């Protein structure tokens, strides 16, 4: 398995990843300041994590981790197949949709970090992870309240309710969901008998503050997450405390409540008046469109992050009649996003990973001899994330929590299983093992080489994504026309940059140049509704070009009477 020093570095890297991907923003460097910097940091750290695992990869597949390792490999393999065979532009699938960036690179990186987290998960690491979770939570509580008070330090354009906290996610719903998860962890840690009363009071205050931020967002997602997560913690406490009958009763009530909540979300049942809203009605259209996509493209889906290119073609015909006019680039359900993007095969692998997490939770409960507060906090956070994933978007800053928490739960079950076996070792042997664990061992030469290669490859993958967009944005801010032209074509190619370049040419009355860019771009991105629509606004476009653009728009949006 992993060298001791590699494992220590990998554990630190997981903590850095969970904090940095959640918090990183680039308001003055990129035209997309939320998702794109998260993608670049995520990709870089995931590749470095892979380089730490690489020397021991064969042994991982032959160890207790083999089921998760195989599922991770299958998931990544299917993502690659989707990018090759779905028919969508490979670069667009690799990077993902503008402002989402949940393409192939994101999912591959998340899967690698999940596997990495499983390899370092044990009692000590869960303590470290819980601490970093609370630190990130406190930072976003403080930042969210600054936003609510109108003291936002960054130049965001909040497209939602004025002053509703959006955190570092760009959306008040995401901030609400994350705060609900933090509240679960905070209140769970109050149950830690090892803590002093003053620490417990502080944790309770963090939990209350989290729920206050949920209230400030005007989004119910945080409340739903909190109820689901704290309910899971309660059930774990009952079972781990050997109150099986009561645990089964509460589990049944929880399942009944979950059904009522689901019915309320689809405008049915006694909770409909409290939970249902116009946005949830729109979600019904998003969900049905996703289902149609995966039925029509069952093997490879419509392409990674390709939902937006297919939404108008698969939406219900009465979408506009219901006064819904906006496009959608996500199913607003993580499971349906994965299914529509990658087909039933990708969904099946993801469901298998979720099933392994659930089985791992049950195994830990069955062999527990008392309430494990850190494990319960991790499970509560995971359940909270799953609750959010049923009605919301797979935003990178939230998605990393779902995947890493999954790895931690699976790895904890495996590592505590190994620990139980090791209890038969004589005391002297245990002492010798302990001495080895606490010693600082240098990396082997092979591990150093793979780590350096991984760091270089990570920089080569993530660096161009960041710097090409940064140069384009800098040129726009400086009104550097030549700089904009050159940066628009920098590697890796970006559909949004080409669209903006064509718009800049049109506004500068350089119609011939605008048409030239659009002709090139629509050959590369034939399913881009925005590109074809922009063509209609160019005054000197030929009648044949206009007619062809309209025909393409009709192909992409067949139910639009205009």
Coordinates of C-alpha atoms in Angstrom, one line a residue:
X1 CA 0.0 0.0 0.0
X2 CA 1.0 3.6 0.3
X3 CA 4.3 4.6 1.9
X4 CA 3.7 6.2 5.3
X5 CA 5.0 9.6 4.1
X6 CA 2.9 9.5 0.9
X7 CA -0.2 8.8 3.0
X8 CA 0.6 11.7 5.3
X9 CA 1.0 14.1 2.3
X10 CA -2.1 12.7 0.7
X11 CA -4.1 13.4 3.9
X12 CA -2.9 17.0 4.0
X13 CA -3.7 17.3 0.3
X14 CA -7.3 16.2 0.9
X15 CA -7.7 18.8 3.6
X16 CA -6.3 21.5 1.3
X17 CA -8.5 20.4 -1.5
X18 CA -11.8 20.5 0.5
X19 CA -11.0 23.9 1.9
X20 CA -9.5 25.6 -1.2
X21 CA -12.0 24.3 -3.8
X22 CA -14.9 25.5 -1.5
X23 CA -13.4 28.9 -0.8
X24 CA -11.4 29.9 -3.9
X25 CA -12.7 32.7 -6.1
X26 CA -11.0 34.9 -8.7
X27 CA -13.1 38.1 -8.9
X28 CA -10.4 40.3 -10.5
X29 CA -8.7 37.7 -12.7
X30 CA -11.4 35.7 -14.6
X31 CA -14.7 36.5 -16.4
X32 CA -16.1 33.5 -14.6
X33 CA -14.8 34.0 -11.0
X34 CA -16.6 31.2 -9.2
X35 CA -16.6 27.8 -11.0
X36 CA -13.5 28.2 -13.2
X37 CA -11.0 28.8 -10.4
X38 CA -12.6 25.9 -8.4
X39 CA -12.1 23.7 -11.5
X40 CA -8.4 24.6 -11.9
X41 CA -7.6 24.0 -8.2
X42 CA -9.6 20.8 -8.2
X43 CA -7.9 19.4 -11.3
X44 CA -4.4 20.3 -10.1
X45 CA -4.8 18.7 -6.7
X46 CA -6.6 15.6 -8.0
X47 CA -3.7 14.9 -10.4
X48 CA -1.2 15.4 -7.6
X49 CA -3.2 13.0 -5.5
X50 CA -3.1 10.5 -8.3
X51 CA 0.7 10.8 -8.4
X52 CA 0.9 9.9 -4.7
X53 CA -1.3 6.8 -5.3
X54 CA 0.3 5.7 -8.5
X55 CA 3.2 3.8 -7.1
X56 CA 0.8 1.7 -5.0
X57 CA -2.0 1.5 -7.5
X58 CA -1.6 -2.2 -8.2
X59 CA -1.7 -3.0 -4.5
X60 CA -4.8 -0.8 -4.0
X61 CA -6.7 -3.0 -6.6
X62 CA -5.6 -6.1 -4.7
X63 CA -6.6 -4.8 -1.3
X64 CA -9.7 -4.2 0.8
X65 CA -10.1 -1.0 -1.3
X66 CA -10.5 -3.0 -4.6
X67 CA -14.3 -2.5 -4.9
X68 CA -14.0 1.3 -4.6
X69 CA -10.9 1.3 -6.8
X70 CA -12.8 -0.7 -9.5
X71 CA -15.8 1.5 -9.3
X72 CA -13.6 4.6 -9.6
X73 CA -11.8 3.2 -12.6
X74 CA -15.1 2.2 -14.2
X75 CA -16.6 5.7 -13.6
X76 CA -13.5 7.4 -15.1
X77 CA -13.5 5.0 -18.0
X78 CA -17.2 5.6 -18.8
X79 CA -16.6 9.4 -18.6
X80 CA -13.8 9.0 -21.2
X81 CA -16.1 6.9 -23.4
X82 CA -18.8 9.4 -23.2
X83 CA -16.5 12.2 -24.3
X84 CA -15.4 10.2 -27.3
X85 CA -18.6 8.6 -28.4
X86 CA -21.5 10.9 -27.4
X87 CA -21.0 13.1 -30.5
X88 CA -20.5 16.4 -28.6
X89 CA -17.4 18.5 -28.8
X90 CA -14.7 16.8 -26.7
X91 CA -13.1 20.0 -25.5
X92 CA -16.5 21.4 -24.4
X93 CA -17.2 18.2 -22.6
X94 CA -13.8 18.1 -20.9
X95 CA -14.1 21.7 -19.5
X96 CA -17.9 21.8 -19.0
X97 CA -20.5 24.5 -19.5
X98 CA -19.6 28.1 -18.8
X99 CA -20.4 29.0 -15.1
X100 CA -20.9 25.3 -14.3
X101 CA -17.6 23.6 -15.4
X102 CA -19.0 20.2 -14.4
X103 CA -17.5 18.4 -17.4
X104 CA -15.3 15.4 -17.7
X105 CA -12.3 16.9 -16.0
X106 CA -14.4 17.8 -12.9
X107 CA -15.9 14.3 -12.6
X108 CA -12.6 12.6 -13.1
X109 CA -11.0 14.8 -10.5
X110 CA -13.8 14.2 -8.0
X111 CA -13.6 10.4 -8.4
X112 CA -9.8 10.5 -7.9
X113 CA -10.2 12.6 -4.7
X114 CA -12.8 10.2 -3.4
X115 CA -10.5 7.2 -3.8
X116 CA -7.7 9.3 -2.2
X117 CA -9.8 10.1 0.7
X118 CA -10.7 6.5 1.3
X119 CA -7.0 5.6 1.6
X120 CA -6.3 8.1 4.5
X121 CA -9.6 7.8 6.4
X122 CA -9.3 6.7 10.0
X123 CA -10.3 8.0 13.4
X124 CA -7.5 10.6 13.5
X125 CA -8.1 11.8 10.0
X126 CA -11.9 12.2 10.7
X127 CA -11.0 14.5 13.6
X128 CA -8.8 16.6 11.3
X129 CA -11.4 16.7 8.6
X130 CA -14.1 17.7 11.0
X131 CA -12.0 20.6 12.3
X132 CA -11.3 21.9 8.8
X133 CA -15.0 21.6 8.0
X134 CA -15.9 23.8 10.9
X135 CA -13.2 26.3 10.0
X136 CA -14.5 26.6 6.4
X137 CA -18.0 26.8 7.8
X138 CA -17.1 29.7 10.1
X139 CA -15.4 31.6 7.3
X140 CA -18.5 31.3 5.1
X141 CA -20.8 32.2 8.0
X142 CA -18.8 35.4 8.5
X143 CA -18.6 36.1 4.8
X144 CA -22.3 35.4 4.3
X145 CA -23.3 37.9 7.0
X146 CA -21.1 40.5 5.4
X147 CA -23.0 40.0 2.1
X148 CA -26.3 40.1 4.0
X149 CA -25.3 43.4 5.6
X150 CA -24.4 44.9 2.2
X151 CA -20.7 44.8 3.0
X152 CA -19.6 42.6 0.1
X153 CA -15.9 43.2 -0.6
X154 CA -16.0 41.7 -4.1
X155 CA -17.7 43.1 -7.3
X156 CA -20.2 40.3 -7.7
X157 CA -23.4 40.8 -9.6
X158 CA -26.0 39.0 -7.5
X159 CA -28.7 37.8 -9.9
X160 CA -30.8 36.6 -7.0
X161 CA -32.5 38.4 -4.0
X162 CA -30.6 41.5 -3.1
X163 CA -28.1 40.9 -0.2
X164 CA -29.1 37.2 0.0
X165 CA -25.7 35.5 0.9
X166 CA -24.2 33.6 -2.0
X167 CA -20.9 32.8 -0.2
X168 CA -18.2 31.6 -2.6
X169 CA -20.7 29.6 -4.6
X170 CA -22.4 32.3 -6.6
X171 CA -25.9 31.3 -5.7
X172 CA -27.9 31.7 -2.5
X173 CA -29.3 28.2 -2.8
X174 CA -25.8 26.7 -2.7
X175 CA -24.8 28.8 0.3
X176 CA -28.0 27.7 2.0
X177 CA -27.3 24.0 1.3
X178 CA -23.7 24.3 2.6
X179 CA -24.8 26.1 5.8
X180 CA -27.3 23.3 6.4
X181 CA -24.5 20.8 6.2
X182 CA -22.3 22.9 8.6
X183 CA -25.2 23.1 11.1
X184 CA -25.4 19.3 11.1
X185 CA -21.7 18.9 11.8
X186 CA -21.7 21.6 14.5
X187 CA -24.6 20.3 16.4
X188 CA -23.3 16.7 16.1
X189 CA -20.0 17.7 17.6
X190 CA -21.8 19.1 20.7
X191 CA -22.4 15.4 21.6
X192 CA -18.6 14.9 21.9
X193 CA -18.1 13.9 25.5
X194 CA -14.4 14.7 25.3
X195 CA -15.1 18.5 24.8
X196 CA -15.4 21.0 27.6
X197 CA -18.6 22.9 28.1
X198 CA -17.2 26.0 26.6
X199 CA -16.3 24.3 23.4
X200 CA -19.8 22.7 23.2
X201 CA -21.4 26.1 23.6
X202 CA -19.2 27.5 20.9
X203 CA -20.2 24.6 18.6
X204 CA -23.8 25.1 19.3
X205 CA -23.4 28.8 18.5
X206 CA -21.8 27.9 15.1
X207 CA -24.8 25.7 14.4
X208 CA -27.3 28.4 15.2
X209 CA -25.3 30.9 13.2
X210 CA -25.4 28.5 10.2
X211 CA -29.1 28.3 10.4
X212 CA -29.4 32.1 10.6
X213 CA -27.4 32.3 7.3
X214 CA -29.9 29.8 5.9
X215 CA -32.7 32.1 6.9
X216 CA -30.9 35.1 5.3
X217 CA -30.5 33.2 1.9
X218 CA -34.4 32.9 1.7
X219 CA -33.7 29.3 0.5
X220 CA -35.3 26.2 2.0
X221 CA -32.5 23.9 0.8
X222 CA -30.4 24.5 4.0
X223 CA -33.4 23.5 6.2
X224 CA -34.1 20.4 4.3
X225 CA -30.4 19.4 4.4
X226 CA -30.2 20.1 8.1
X227 CA -33.3 18.0 8.9
X228 CA -32.1 15.1 6.8
X229 CA -28.5 15.2 8.2
X230 CA -29.5 15.6 11.9
X231 CA -32.1 12.9 11.4
X232 CA -29.3 10.6 10.2
X233 CA -27.2 11.5 13.2
X234 CA -30.0 10.7 15.5
X235 CA -30.6 7.3 13.9
X236 CA -26.9 6.5 14.2
X237 CA -26.8 7.5 17.9
X238 CA -29.8 5.3 18.6
X239 CA -28.3 2.2 16.8
X240 CA -24.7 2.8 18.2
X241 CA -26.1 3.2 21.7
X242 CA -27.8 -0.2 21.3
X243 CA -31.4 1.2 21.2
X244 CA -32.2 -0.9 18.1
X245 CA -36.0 -0.9 18.5
X246 CA -36.2 2.9 18.9
X247 CA -33.7 3.3 16.1
X248 CA -35.9 1.2 13.7
X249 CA -38.9 3.3 14.8
X250 CA -37.2 6.6 14.1
X251 CA -35.8 5.3 10.8
X252 CA -39.4 4.4 9.8
X253 CA -40.6 7.8 10.8
X254 CA -37.7 9.4 8.9
X255 CA -38.5 7.4 5.8
X256 CA -42.1 8.4 6.0
X257 CA -41.1 12.0 6.4
X258 CA -38.8 11.8 3.4
X259 CA -41.7 10.5 1.3
X260 CA -43.9 13.3 2.5
X261 CA -41.2 15.8 1.7
X262 CA -40.7 14.4 -1.8
X263 CA -44.4 14.5 -2.4
X264 CA -44.4 18.1 -1.2
X265 CA -41.6 19.0 -3.6
X266 CA -43.7 17.7 -6.5
X267 CA -46.9 19.6 -5.3
X268 CA -48.6 16.7 -3.7
X269 CA -49.4 15.7 -0.1
X270 CA -49.9 17.7 3.1
X271 CA -46.5 19.5 2.8
X272 CA -47.1 20.9 -0.7
X273 CA -48.3 24.3 0.5
X274 CA -45.0 24.7 2.5
X275 CA -42.5 23.3 0.1
X276 CA -43.8 23.7 -3.4
X277 CA -43.0 26.9 -5.4
X278 CA -42.6 28.1 -9.0
X279 CA -39.0 27.2 -9.0
X280 CA -39.9 23.6 -8.1
X281 CA -42.5 23.6 -10.9
X282 CA -39.7 24.6 -13.3
X283 CA -37.6 21.7 -11.9
X284 CA -40.3 19.3 -13.0
X285 CA -39.6 20.4 -16.5
X286 CA -35.9 20.1 -16.0
X287 CA -36.2 16.6 -14.6
X288 CA -38.6 15.4 -17.4
X289 CA -36.2 16.8 -20.0
X290 CA -33.3 14.9 -18.4
X291 CA -35.3 11.7 -18.3
X292 CA -36.1 12.1 -22.0
X293 CA -32.4 12.7 -22.8
X294 CA -31.2 9.5 -21.1
X295 CA -34.0 7.5 -22.7
X296 CA -33.1 8.8 -26.1
X297 CA -29.3 8.4 -25.5
X298 CA -29.1 5.5 -23.1
X299 CA -25.5 4.4 -23.6
X300 CA -23.4 7.6 -23.7
X301 CA -26.0 10.3 -22.9
X302 CA -25.8 13.7 -24.5
X303 CA -22.2 14.4 -23.5
X304 CA -20.6 15.6 -20.3
X305 CA -22.2 18.8 -19.2
X306 CA -24.2 18.7 -22.4
X307 CA -27.7 19.1 -20.8
X308 CA -27.9 22.8 -21.9
X309 CA -27.4 22.0 -25.5
X310 CA -30.3 19.5 -25.4
X311 CA -32.7 21.1 -23.0
X312 CA -34.9 23.0 -25.6
X313 CA -35.1 19.8 -27.7
X314 CA -36.3 17.6 -24.9
X315 CA -38.4 20.0 -22.8
X316 CA -42.2 19.7 -22.6
X317 CA -44.0 21.5 -25.4
X318 CA -45.9 23.6 -22.9
X319 CA -42.8 25.0 -21.1
X320 CA -43.2 28.5 -22.6
X321 CA -47.0 28.4 -22.1
X322 CA -46.3 28.1 -18.4
X323 CA -44.4 31.4 -18.5
X324 CA -41.0 29.7 -18.3
X325 CA -38.7 31.2 -20.9
X326 CA -35.2 30.7 -19.6
X327 CA -32.8 28.1 -20.8
X328 CA -31.4 25.5 -18.4
X329 CA -28.0 23.9 -18.4
X330 CA -28.6 21.5 -15.5
X331 CA -31.3 19.0 -14.5
X332 CA -31.2 20.4 -11.0
X333 CA -30.8 16.9 -9.8
X334 CA -27.3 15.4 -9.6
X335 CA -28.5 11.9 -10.4
X336 CA -30.4 13.0 -13.5
X337 CA -27.4 15.2 -14.5
X338 CA -25.1 12.2 -14.4
X339 CA -27.7 10.1 -16.3
X340 CA -28.4 12.6 -19.0
X341 CA -24.7 13.5 -19.4
X342 CA -23.3 10.0 -19.4
X343 CA -26.2 7.5 -20.0
X344 CA -27.5 4.7 -17.8
X345 CA -24.0 3.1 -17.5
X346 CA -22.5 6.2 -15.8
X347 CA -25.6 6.5 -13.6
X348 CA -25.3 2.8 -12.6
X349 CA -21.6 3.2 -11.6
X350 CA -22.5 6.3 -9.5
X351 CA -25.4 4.5 -7.8
X352 CA -23.0 1.6 -7.1
X353 CA -20.7 4.0 -5.3
X354 CA -23.6 5.4 -3.3
X355 CA -24.6 1.8 -2.4
X356 CA -21.1 1.0 -1.2
X357 CA -21.3 4.1 1.1
X358 CA -24.6 3.0 2.6
X359 CA -23.3 -0.6 3.1
X360 CA -20.2 0.9 4.8
X361 CA -22.4 2.9 7.2
X362 CA -24.4 -0.2 8.1
X363 CA -21.2 -2.2 8.7
X364 CA -19.7 0.4 11.0
X365 CA -23.0 0.6 12.9
X366 CA -23.2 -3.2 13.4
X367 CA -19.8 -3.5 14.9
X368 CA -19.7 -0.3 16.9
X369 CA -19.4 -0.5 20.7
X370 CA -20.6 3.0 21.3
X371 CA -21.5 6.3 19.6
X372 CA -18.7 7.5 17.3
X373 CA -19.3 11.2 17.1
X374 CA -16.8 12.0 14.3
X375 CA -18.2 9.2 12.1
X376 CA -21.7 10.4 12.8
X377 CA -20.8 13.9 11.9
X378 CA -19.3 12.7 8.6
X379 CA -22.4 10.6 7.8
X380 CA -24.7 13.4 8.7
X381 CA -22.9 15.7 6.4
X382 CA -23.0 13.1 3.6
X383 CA -26.8 12.6 4.0
X384 CA -27.2 16.4 4.0
X385 CA -25.3 16.6 0.7
X386 CA -27.4 13.8 -0.8
X387 CA -30.6 15.7 0.2
X388 CA -29.4 18.7 -1.6
X389 CA -28.3 16.7 -4.6
X390 CA -31.9 15.6 -5.3
X391 CA -33.2 19.1 -6.0
X392 CA -30.1 21.2 -6.9
X393 CA -27.1 21.6 -9.2
X394 CA -23.7 19.8 -8.8
X395 CA -21.8 23.0 -8.1
X396 CA -18.1 22.2 -7.8
X397 CA -17.8 23.8 -4.3
X398 CA -20.5 21.5 -3.0
X399 CA -19.8 18.5 -5.2
X400 CA -16.3 18.0 -3.7
X401 CA -17.9 17.5 -0.3
X402 CA -20.2 14.7 -1.5
X403 CA -17.4 12.8 -3.2
X404 CA -14.8 13.2 -0.5
X405 CA -17.3 12.4 2.3
X406 CA -18.2 9.2 0.3
X407 CA -14.5 8.2 0.2
X408 CA -14.1 9.0 3.9
X409 CA -17.0 6.8 4.9
X410 CA -15.9 3.8 2.8
X411 CA -12.3 4.2 3.9
X412 CA -13.3 4.5 7.5
X413 CA -15.2 1.2 7.4
X414 CA -12.2 -0.5 5.7
X415 CA -9.6 0.9 8.1
X416 CA -11.5 0.2 11.3
X417 CA -12.1 -3.3 10.0
X418 CA -8.3 -3.7 9.7
X419 CA -7.9 -2.2 13.1
X420 CA -10.3 -4.7 14.6
X421 CA -8.2 -7.5 13.1
X422 CA -5.0 -6.0 14.4
X423 CA -6.3 -6.1 18.0
X424 CA -5.0 -9.7 18.4
X425 CA -1.4 -8.5 17.9
X426 CA 0.5 -8.7 21.2
X427 CA 1.1 -5.5 23.1
X428 CA 4.8 -5.4 22.2
X429 CA 3.9 -5.7 18.5
X430 CA 1.4 -2.9 18.9
X431 CA 4.0 -0.7 20.5
X432 CA 6.4 -1.4 17.6
X433 CA 3.7 -0.5 15.1
X434 CA 3.0 2.7 16.9
X435 CA 6.6 3.7 16.8
X436 CA 6.7 3.1 13.0
X437 CA 3.5 5.2 12.6
X438 CA 4.8 8.2 14.5
X439 CA 8.2 8.2 12.9
X440 CA 8.9 10.7 10.1
X441 CA 9.9 8.7 7.0
X442 CA 11.2 10.4 3.8
X443 CA 9.6 9.6 0.5
X444 CA 11.3 6.9 -1.6
X445 CA 13.0 8.1 -4.8
X446 CA 10.2 6.5 -6.9
X447 CA 7.5 8.4 -4.9
X448 CA 9.4 11.6 -5.3
X449 CA 9.6 11.2 -9.0
X450 CA 5.9 10.4 -9.4
X451 CA 5.0 13.3 -7.2
X452 CA 7.1 15.7 -9.3
X453 CA 5.6 14.3 -12.5
X454 CA 2.1 14.6 -11.0
X455 CA 2.7 18.2 -10.0
X456 CA 4.0 19.1 -13.5
X457 CA 1.1 17.3 -15.2
X458 CA -1.4 19.0 -12.9
X459 CA 0.1 22.4 -13.7
X460 CA 0.1 21.6 -17.5
X461 CA -3.6 20.6 -17.3
X462 CA -4.9 23.3 -14.9
X463 CA -2.6 26.2 -15.8
X464 CA -3.8 26.8 -19.4
X465 CA -7.4 26.7 -18.3
X466 CA -6.8 29.5 -15.9
X467 CA -4.3 31.7 -17.8
X468 CA -6.2 31.6 -21.2
X469 CA -9.3 32.9 -19.5
X470 CA -7.3 35.4 -17.4
X471 CA -5.6 36.8 -20.4
X472 CA -8.9 37.2 -22.3
X473 CA -10.5 38.9 -19.3
X474 CA -7.5 41.2 -18.8
X475 CA -7.6 42.2 -22.4
X476 CA -11.3 43.1 -22.2
X477 CA -10.8 45.2 -19.1
X478 CA -7.8 47.0 -20.8
X479 CA -9.8 47.6 -24.0
X480 CA -7.0 45.8 -25.8
X481 CA -8.6 44.8 -29.0
X482 CA -5.6 42.9 -30.4
X483 CA -5.2 41.2 -27.0
X484 CA -8.8 40.1 -27.1
X485 CA -8.4 38.6 -30.6
X486 CA -5.3 36.6 -29.7
X487 CA -6.6 35.5 -26.3
X488 CA -9.9 34.2 -27.7
X489 CA -8.1 31.4 -29.5
X490 CA -5.7 30.4 -26.8
X491 CA -5.5 26.8 -25.7
X492 CA -7.7 25.2 -24.5
X493 CA -10.4 26.4 -26.9
X494 CA -13.4 28.0 -25.0
X495 CA -16.8 28.3 -26.6
X496 CA -17.6 31.3 -24.5
X497 CA -14.6 33.3 -25.5
X498 CA -15.4 32.8 -29.2
X499 CA -19.0 33.8 -28.6
X500 CA -17.8 37.0 -26.8
X501 CA -15.3 37.7 -29.6
X502 CA -18.0 37.5 -32.2
X503 CA -20.2 39.9 -30.1
X504 CA -17.3 42.3 -29.8
X505 CA -16.8 42.4 -33.6
X506 CA -20.5 42.9 -34.1
X507 CA -20.6 45.8 -31.6
X508 CA -17.6 47.3 -33.3
X509 CA -19.5 47.1 -36.6
X510 CA -16.9 44.6 -38.0
X511 CA -19.7 42.4 -39.3
X512 CA -17.5 40.4 -41.7
X513 CA -15.1 39.4 -38.9
X514 CA -18.1 38.5 -36.7
X515 CA -19.5 36.3 -39.4
X516 CA -16.1 34.7 -39.9
X517 CA -15.9 33.8 -36.2
X518 CA -19.4 32.5 -36.1
X519 CA -18.9 30.3 -39.2
X520 CA -15.8 28.7 -37.5
X521 CA -17.5 28.4 -34.2
X522 CA -20.7 26.9 -35.3
X523 CA -18.8 24.2 -37.2
X524 CA -17.0 23.3 -33.9
X525 CA -20.1 23.9 -31.7
X526 CA -23.1 23.2 -33.9
X527 CA -25.4 22.8 -30.9
X528 CA -24.7 26.2 -29.4
X529 CA -28.0 28.1 -29.3
X530 CA -26.3 31.3 -28.4
X531 CA -24.0 31.2 -31.4
X532 CA -26.8 30.8 -33.9
X533 CA -28.9 33.4 -32.2
X534 CA -26.1 35.9 -32.3
X535 CA -25.9 35.4 -36.1
X536 CA -29.5 36.8 -36.4
X537 CA -28.4 40.2 -34.9
X538 CA -25.7 41.0 -37.4
X539 CA -27.1 43.6 -39.8
X540 CA -25.1 42.6 -42.9
X541 CA -25.6 38.9 -42.6
X542 CA -26.7 37.4 -45.9
X543 CA -30.3 36.2 -46.3
X544 CA -29.0 32.6 -46.8
X545 CA -27.0 32.9 -43.6
X546 CA -30.0 34.2 -41.7
X547 CA -32.2 31.4 -43.1
X548 CA -29.7 28.8 -42.2
X549 CA -29.2 30.2 -38.6
X550 CA -33.0 30.2 -38.1
X551 CA -33.2 26.6 -39.3
X552 CA -30.6 25.6 -36.8
X553 CA -32.4 27.5 -34.0
X554 CA -35.6 25.6 -35.0
X555 CA -33.6 22.3 -34.8
X556 CA -32.3 23.2 -31.3
X557 CA -35.6 24.7 -30.1
X558 CA -38.4 22.9 -32.0
X559 CA -41.2 24.0 -29.6
X560 CA -40.5 27.7 -29.9
X561 CA -43.2 29.3 -32.1
X562 CA -40.9 32.2 -32.9

